[in-house]
CSV table of C-alpha atoms in Angstrom, one decimal:
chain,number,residue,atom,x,y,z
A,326,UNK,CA,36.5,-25.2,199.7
A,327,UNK,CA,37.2,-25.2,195.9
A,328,UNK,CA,34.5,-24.2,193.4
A,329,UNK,CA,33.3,-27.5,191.8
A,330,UNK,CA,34.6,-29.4,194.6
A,331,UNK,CA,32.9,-32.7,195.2
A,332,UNK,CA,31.8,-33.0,198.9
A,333,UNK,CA,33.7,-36.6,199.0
A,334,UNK,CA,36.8,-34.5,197.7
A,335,UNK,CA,36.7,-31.9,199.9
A,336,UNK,CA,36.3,-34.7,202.8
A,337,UNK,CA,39.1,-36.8,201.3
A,338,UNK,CA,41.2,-33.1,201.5
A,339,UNK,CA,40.3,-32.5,205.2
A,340,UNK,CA,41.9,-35.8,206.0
A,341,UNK,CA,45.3,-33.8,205.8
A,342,UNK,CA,44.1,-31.0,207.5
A,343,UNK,CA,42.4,-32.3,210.6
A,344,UNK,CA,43.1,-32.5,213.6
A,345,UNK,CA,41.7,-33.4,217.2
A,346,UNK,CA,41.5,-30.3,219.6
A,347,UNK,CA,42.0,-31.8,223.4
A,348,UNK,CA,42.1,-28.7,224.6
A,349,UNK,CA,41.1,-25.2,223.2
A,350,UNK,CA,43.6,-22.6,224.3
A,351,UNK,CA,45.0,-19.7,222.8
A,352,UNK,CA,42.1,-20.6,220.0
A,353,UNK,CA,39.7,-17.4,218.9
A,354,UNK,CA,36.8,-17.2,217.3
A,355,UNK,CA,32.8,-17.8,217.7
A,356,UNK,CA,30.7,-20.5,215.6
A,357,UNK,CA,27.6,-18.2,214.3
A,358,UNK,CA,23.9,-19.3,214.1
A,359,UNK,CA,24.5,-19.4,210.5
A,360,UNK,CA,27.2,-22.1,211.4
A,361,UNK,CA,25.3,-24.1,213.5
A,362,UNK,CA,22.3,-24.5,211.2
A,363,UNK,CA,25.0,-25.3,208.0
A,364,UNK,CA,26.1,-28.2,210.4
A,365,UNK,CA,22.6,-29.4,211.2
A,366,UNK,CA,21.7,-29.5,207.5
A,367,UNK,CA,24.4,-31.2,205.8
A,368,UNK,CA,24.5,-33.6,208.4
A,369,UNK,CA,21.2,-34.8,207.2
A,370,UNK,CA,22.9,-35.3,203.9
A,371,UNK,CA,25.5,-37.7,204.7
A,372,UNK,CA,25.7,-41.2,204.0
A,373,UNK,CA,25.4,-43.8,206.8
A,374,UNK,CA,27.2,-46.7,206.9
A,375,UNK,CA,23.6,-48.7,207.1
A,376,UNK,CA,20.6,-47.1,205.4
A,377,UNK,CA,18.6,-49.1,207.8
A,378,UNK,CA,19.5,-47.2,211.4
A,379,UNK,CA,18.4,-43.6,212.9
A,380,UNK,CA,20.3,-40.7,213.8
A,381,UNK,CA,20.2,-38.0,214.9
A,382,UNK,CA,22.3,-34.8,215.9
A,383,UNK,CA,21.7,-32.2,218.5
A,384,UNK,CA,24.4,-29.1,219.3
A,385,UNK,CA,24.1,-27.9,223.4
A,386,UNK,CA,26.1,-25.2,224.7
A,387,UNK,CA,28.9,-26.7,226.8
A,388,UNK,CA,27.5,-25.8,230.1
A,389,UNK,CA,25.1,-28.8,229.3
A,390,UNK,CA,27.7,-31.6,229.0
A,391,UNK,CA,30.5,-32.6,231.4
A,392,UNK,CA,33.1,-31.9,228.7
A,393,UNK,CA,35.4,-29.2,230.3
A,394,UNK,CA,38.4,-28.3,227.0
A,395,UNK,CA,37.2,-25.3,226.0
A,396,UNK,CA,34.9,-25.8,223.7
A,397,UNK,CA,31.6,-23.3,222.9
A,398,UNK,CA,29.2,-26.5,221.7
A,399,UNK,CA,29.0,-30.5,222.0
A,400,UNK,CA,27.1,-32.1,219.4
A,401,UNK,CA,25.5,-35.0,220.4
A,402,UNK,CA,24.8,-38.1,218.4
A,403,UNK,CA,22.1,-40.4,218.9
A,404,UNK,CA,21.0,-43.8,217.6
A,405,UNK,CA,19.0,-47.1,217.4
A,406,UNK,CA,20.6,-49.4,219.4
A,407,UNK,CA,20.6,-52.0,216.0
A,408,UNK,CA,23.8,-54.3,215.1
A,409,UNK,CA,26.4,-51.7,213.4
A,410,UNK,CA,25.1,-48.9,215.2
A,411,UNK,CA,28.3,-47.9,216.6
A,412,UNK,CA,30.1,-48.2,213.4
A,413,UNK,CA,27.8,-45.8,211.8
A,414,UNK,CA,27.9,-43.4,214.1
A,415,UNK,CA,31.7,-43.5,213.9
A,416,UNK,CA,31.2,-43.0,210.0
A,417,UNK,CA,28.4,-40.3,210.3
A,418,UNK,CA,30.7,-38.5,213.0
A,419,UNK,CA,33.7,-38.6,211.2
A,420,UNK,CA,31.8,-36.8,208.1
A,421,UNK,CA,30.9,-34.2,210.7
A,422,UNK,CA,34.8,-33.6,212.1
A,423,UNK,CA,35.7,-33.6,208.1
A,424,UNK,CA,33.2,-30.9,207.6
A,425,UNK,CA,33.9,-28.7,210.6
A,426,UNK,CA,37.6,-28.2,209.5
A,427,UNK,CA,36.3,-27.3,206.5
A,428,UNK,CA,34.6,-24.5,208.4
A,429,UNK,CA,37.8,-24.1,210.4
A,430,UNK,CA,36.1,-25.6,213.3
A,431,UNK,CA,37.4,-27.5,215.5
A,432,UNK,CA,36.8,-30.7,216.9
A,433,UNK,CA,37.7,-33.4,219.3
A,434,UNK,CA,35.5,-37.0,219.6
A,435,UNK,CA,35.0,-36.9,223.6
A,436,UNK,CA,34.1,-40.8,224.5
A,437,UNK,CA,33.8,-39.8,228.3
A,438,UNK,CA,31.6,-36.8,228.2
A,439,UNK,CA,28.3,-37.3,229.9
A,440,UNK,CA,24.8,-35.2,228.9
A,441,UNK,CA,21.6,-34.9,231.0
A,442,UNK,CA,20.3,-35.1,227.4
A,443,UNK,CA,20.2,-39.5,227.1
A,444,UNK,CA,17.9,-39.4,224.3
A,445,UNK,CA,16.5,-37.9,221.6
A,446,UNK,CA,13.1,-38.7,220.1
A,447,UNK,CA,13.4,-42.3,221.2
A,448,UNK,CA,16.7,-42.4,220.1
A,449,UNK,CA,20.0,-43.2,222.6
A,450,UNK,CA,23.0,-41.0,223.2
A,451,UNK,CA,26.2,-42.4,222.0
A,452,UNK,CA,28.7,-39.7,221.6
A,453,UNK,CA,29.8,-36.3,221.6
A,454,UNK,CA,32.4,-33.8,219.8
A,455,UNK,CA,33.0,-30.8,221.6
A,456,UNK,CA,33.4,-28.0,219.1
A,457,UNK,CA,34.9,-24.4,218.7
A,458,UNK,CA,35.5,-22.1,215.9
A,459,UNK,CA,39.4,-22.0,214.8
A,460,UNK,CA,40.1,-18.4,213.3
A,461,UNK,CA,43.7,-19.2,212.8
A,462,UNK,CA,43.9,-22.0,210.5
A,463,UNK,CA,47.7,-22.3,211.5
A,464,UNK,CA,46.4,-23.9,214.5
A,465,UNK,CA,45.0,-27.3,211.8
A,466,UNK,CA,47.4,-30.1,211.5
A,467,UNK,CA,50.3,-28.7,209.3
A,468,UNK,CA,52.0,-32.0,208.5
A,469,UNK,CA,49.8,-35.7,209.2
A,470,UNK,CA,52.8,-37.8,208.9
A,471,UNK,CA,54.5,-36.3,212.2
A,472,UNK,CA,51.4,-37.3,213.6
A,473,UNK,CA,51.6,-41.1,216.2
A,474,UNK,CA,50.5,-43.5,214.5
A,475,UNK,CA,51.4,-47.4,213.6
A,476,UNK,CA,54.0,-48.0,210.8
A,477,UNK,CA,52.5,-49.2,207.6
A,478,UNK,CA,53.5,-52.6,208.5
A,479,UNK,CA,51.8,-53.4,211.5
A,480,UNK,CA,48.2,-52.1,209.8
A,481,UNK,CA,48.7,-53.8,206.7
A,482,UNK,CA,49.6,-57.4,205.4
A,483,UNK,CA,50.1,-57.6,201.8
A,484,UNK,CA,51.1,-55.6,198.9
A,485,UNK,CA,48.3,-54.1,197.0
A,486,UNK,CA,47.1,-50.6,198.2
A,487,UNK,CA,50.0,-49.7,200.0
A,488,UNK,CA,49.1,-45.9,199.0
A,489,UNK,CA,45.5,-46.0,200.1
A,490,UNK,CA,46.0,-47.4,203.9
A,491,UNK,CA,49.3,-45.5,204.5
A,492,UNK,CA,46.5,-42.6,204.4
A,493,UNK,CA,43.6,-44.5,206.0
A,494,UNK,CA,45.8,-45.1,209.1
A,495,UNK,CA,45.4,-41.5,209.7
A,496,UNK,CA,42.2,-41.8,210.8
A,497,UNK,CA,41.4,-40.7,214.4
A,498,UNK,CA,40.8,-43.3,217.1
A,499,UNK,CA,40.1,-43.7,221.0
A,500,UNK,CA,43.3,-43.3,222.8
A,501,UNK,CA,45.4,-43.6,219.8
A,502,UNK,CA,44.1,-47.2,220.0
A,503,UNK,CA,44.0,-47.8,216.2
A,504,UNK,CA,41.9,-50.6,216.4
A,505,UNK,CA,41.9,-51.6,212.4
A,506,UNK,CA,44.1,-54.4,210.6
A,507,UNK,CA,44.0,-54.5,206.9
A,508,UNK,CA,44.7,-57.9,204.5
A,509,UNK,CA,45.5,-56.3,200.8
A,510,UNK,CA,44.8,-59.0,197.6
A,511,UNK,CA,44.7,-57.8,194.1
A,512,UNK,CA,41.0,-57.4,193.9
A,513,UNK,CA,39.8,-57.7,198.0
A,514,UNK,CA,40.8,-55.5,201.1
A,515,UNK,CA,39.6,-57.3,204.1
A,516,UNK,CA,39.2,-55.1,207.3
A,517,UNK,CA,40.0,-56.1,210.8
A,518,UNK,CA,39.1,-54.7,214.3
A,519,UNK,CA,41.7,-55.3,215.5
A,520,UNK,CA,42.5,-55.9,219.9
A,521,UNK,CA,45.8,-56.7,220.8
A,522,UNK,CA,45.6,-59.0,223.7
A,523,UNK,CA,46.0,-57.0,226.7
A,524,UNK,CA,46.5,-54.1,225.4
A,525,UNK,CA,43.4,-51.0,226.2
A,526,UNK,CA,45.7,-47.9,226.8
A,527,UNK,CA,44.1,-45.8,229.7
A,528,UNK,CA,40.4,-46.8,228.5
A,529,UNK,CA,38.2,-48.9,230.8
A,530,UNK,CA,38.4,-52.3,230.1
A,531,UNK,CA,34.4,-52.1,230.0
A,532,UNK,CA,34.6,-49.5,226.8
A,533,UNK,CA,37.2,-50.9,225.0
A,534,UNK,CA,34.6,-52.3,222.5
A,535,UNK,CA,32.4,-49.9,222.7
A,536,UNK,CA,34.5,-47.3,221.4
A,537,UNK,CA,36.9,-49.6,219.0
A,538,UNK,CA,33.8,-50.5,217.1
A,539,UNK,CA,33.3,-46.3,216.7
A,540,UNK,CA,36.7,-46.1,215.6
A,541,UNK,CA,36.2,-48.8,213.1
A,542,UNK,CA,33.5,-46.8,211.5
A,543,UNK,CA,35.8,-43.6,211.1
A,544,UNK,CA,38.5,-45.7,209.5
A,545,UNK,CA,36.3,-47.2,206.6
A,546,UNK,CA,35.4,-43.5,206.2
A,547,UNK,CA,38.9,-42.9,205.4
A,548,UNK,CA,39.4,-45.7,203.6
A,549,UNK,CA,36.6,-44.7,201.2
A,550,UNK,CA,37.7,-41.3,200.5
A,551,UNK,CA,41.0,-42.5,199.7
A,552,UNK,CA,39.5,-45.5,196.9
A,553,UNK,CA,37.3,-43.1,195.6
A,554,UNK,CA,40.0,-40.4,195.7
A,555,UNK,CA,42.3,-42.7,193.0
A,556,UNK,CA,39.0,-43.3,191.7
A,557,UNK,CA,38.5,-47.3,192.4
A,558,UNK,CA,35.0,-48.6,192.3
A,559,UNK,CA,34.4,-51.0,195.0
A,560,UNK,CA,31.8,-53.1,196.2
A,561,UNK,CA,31.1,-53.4,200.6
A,562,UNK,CA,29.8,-56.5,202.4
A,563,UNK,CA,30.1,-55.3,205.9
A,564,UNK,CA,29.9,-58.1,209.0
A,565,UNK,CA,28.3,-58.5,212.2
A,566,UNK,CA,30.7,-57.4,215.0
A,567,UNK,CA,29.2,-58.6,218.6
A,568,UNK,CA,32.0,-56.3,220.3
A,569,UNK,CA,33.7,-60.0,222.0
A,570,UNK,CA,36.4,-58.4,223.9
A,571,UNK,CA,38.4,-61.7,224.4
A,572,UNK,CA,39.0,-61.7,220.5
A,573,UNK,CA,42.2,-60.3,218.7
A,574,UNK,CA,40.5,-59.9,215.1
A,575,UNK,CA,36.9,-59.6,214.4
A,576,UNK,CA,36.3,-59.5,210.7
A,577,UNK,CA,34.3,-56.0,210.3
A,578,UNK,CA,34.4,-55.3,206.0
A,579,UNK,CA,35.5,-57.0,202.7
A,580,UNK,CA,35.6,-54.3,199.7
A,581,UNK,CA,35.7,-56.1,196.3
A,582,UNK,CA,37.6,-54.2,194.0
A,583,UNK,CA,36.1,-53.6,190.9
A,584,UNK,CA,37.7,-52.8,187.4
């Protein structure tokens, strides 16, 4: 981290550097105590997607999940079950895989890991990243471009903000799903999910949904960092998204652009 950094800057910076760890080989290191009570705390300072929802984290030692990569911790996120809940924990959780490369830890969202622990004072388990320290930060994304992910044109229609969403596109997603579409004006971006009809990848048809809507939340993450990064003010209605499966775009966010 750079002295004076702002924590939104050092997020937006992270972006480039991130990367999802499917498997921990060949990777050394140990997370401390020290680390895991840094995590704990500044996870309390993030800022949620809705004010009006409760979460809350909790790290277990592998053994105590069905998550098998390698990993020395899971932290698991829980939530009210309240309309947007998924998209905030996408945005909360994406803070926290931001952070952790910070600390040259690595992460990886696991959607199919299963916990004994289902709740956490009255809250419900919705997802996990399995965790491990990185000593070698060679082992980080070197280059996001070479990374797979949809051309410019098929995320975006219009021509305003070009900059901003070729970054945002970046943004991790279930199965590579990249479940976003993005209408650019002068003054608006409107935001999409986004289901191509037929289309799931290897993901139950069931979760689809479930974990499109997390996704969502982790790309208006990224799509924050990068406005705030050129330093554009914005305004955020978000929308009610009901998770319909049979329906190719499901209008999620409009950010006003302000001068």
């Amino acid at each position: 981290m750079k002295a004076g950094a702002t924590v939104n800057e050092i997020f937006y910076n992270m972006i480039f550097k991130r990367k999802s760890f499917h498997i921990f080989r060949n990777v050394e290191g140990e997370i401390t105590e020290e680390e895991l009570r840094i995590i704990k705390e500044k996870y309390e300072t993030f800022s949620p997607l809705y004010e009006n929802i409760k979460t809350e984290l909790r790290i277990v030692p592998s053994e105590k999940t069905t998550c098998k990569r390698g990993q020395d911790y899971c932290i698991l996120l829980y939530s009210e079950q309240k309309d947007g809940y998924l998209h905030n924990i996408g945005y909360l959780g994406e803070q926290l895989d931001l952070l952790l490369s910070s600390m040259n830890i690595g992460a990886l969202w696991f959607g199919i890991g299963k916990t004994e622990e289902k709740s956490e004072n009255d809250l419900d388990y919705v997802i996990m990243l399995a965790i491990k320290k990185v000593n070698d930060e060679k082992k980080f994304r070197k280059d996001m471009f070479k990374s797979k992910r949809k051309e410019l044109s098929e995320v975006l229609s219009g021509n305003y903000f070009k900059d901003i969403i070729n970054i945002a596109r970046f943004a991790p997603s279930a199965c590579n799903t990249q479940p976003w579409k993005v209408i650019s004006e002068k003054d608006k971006l409107t935001v999409y999910r986004y289901k191509k009809p037929g289309k799931r990848g290897i993901m139950p048809a069931d979760k689809v949904a479930y974990y499109n809507r997390i996704d969502i939340g982790i790309f208006l993450l990224f799509l924050e960092l990068c406005l705030g990064h050129e330093g554009i003010n914005f305004e955020r209605k978000l929308f009610s998204d009901d998770g319909d499966i049979n329906r190719e775009d499901t209008l999620v966010a409009e950010y006003y652009i302000k001068e």
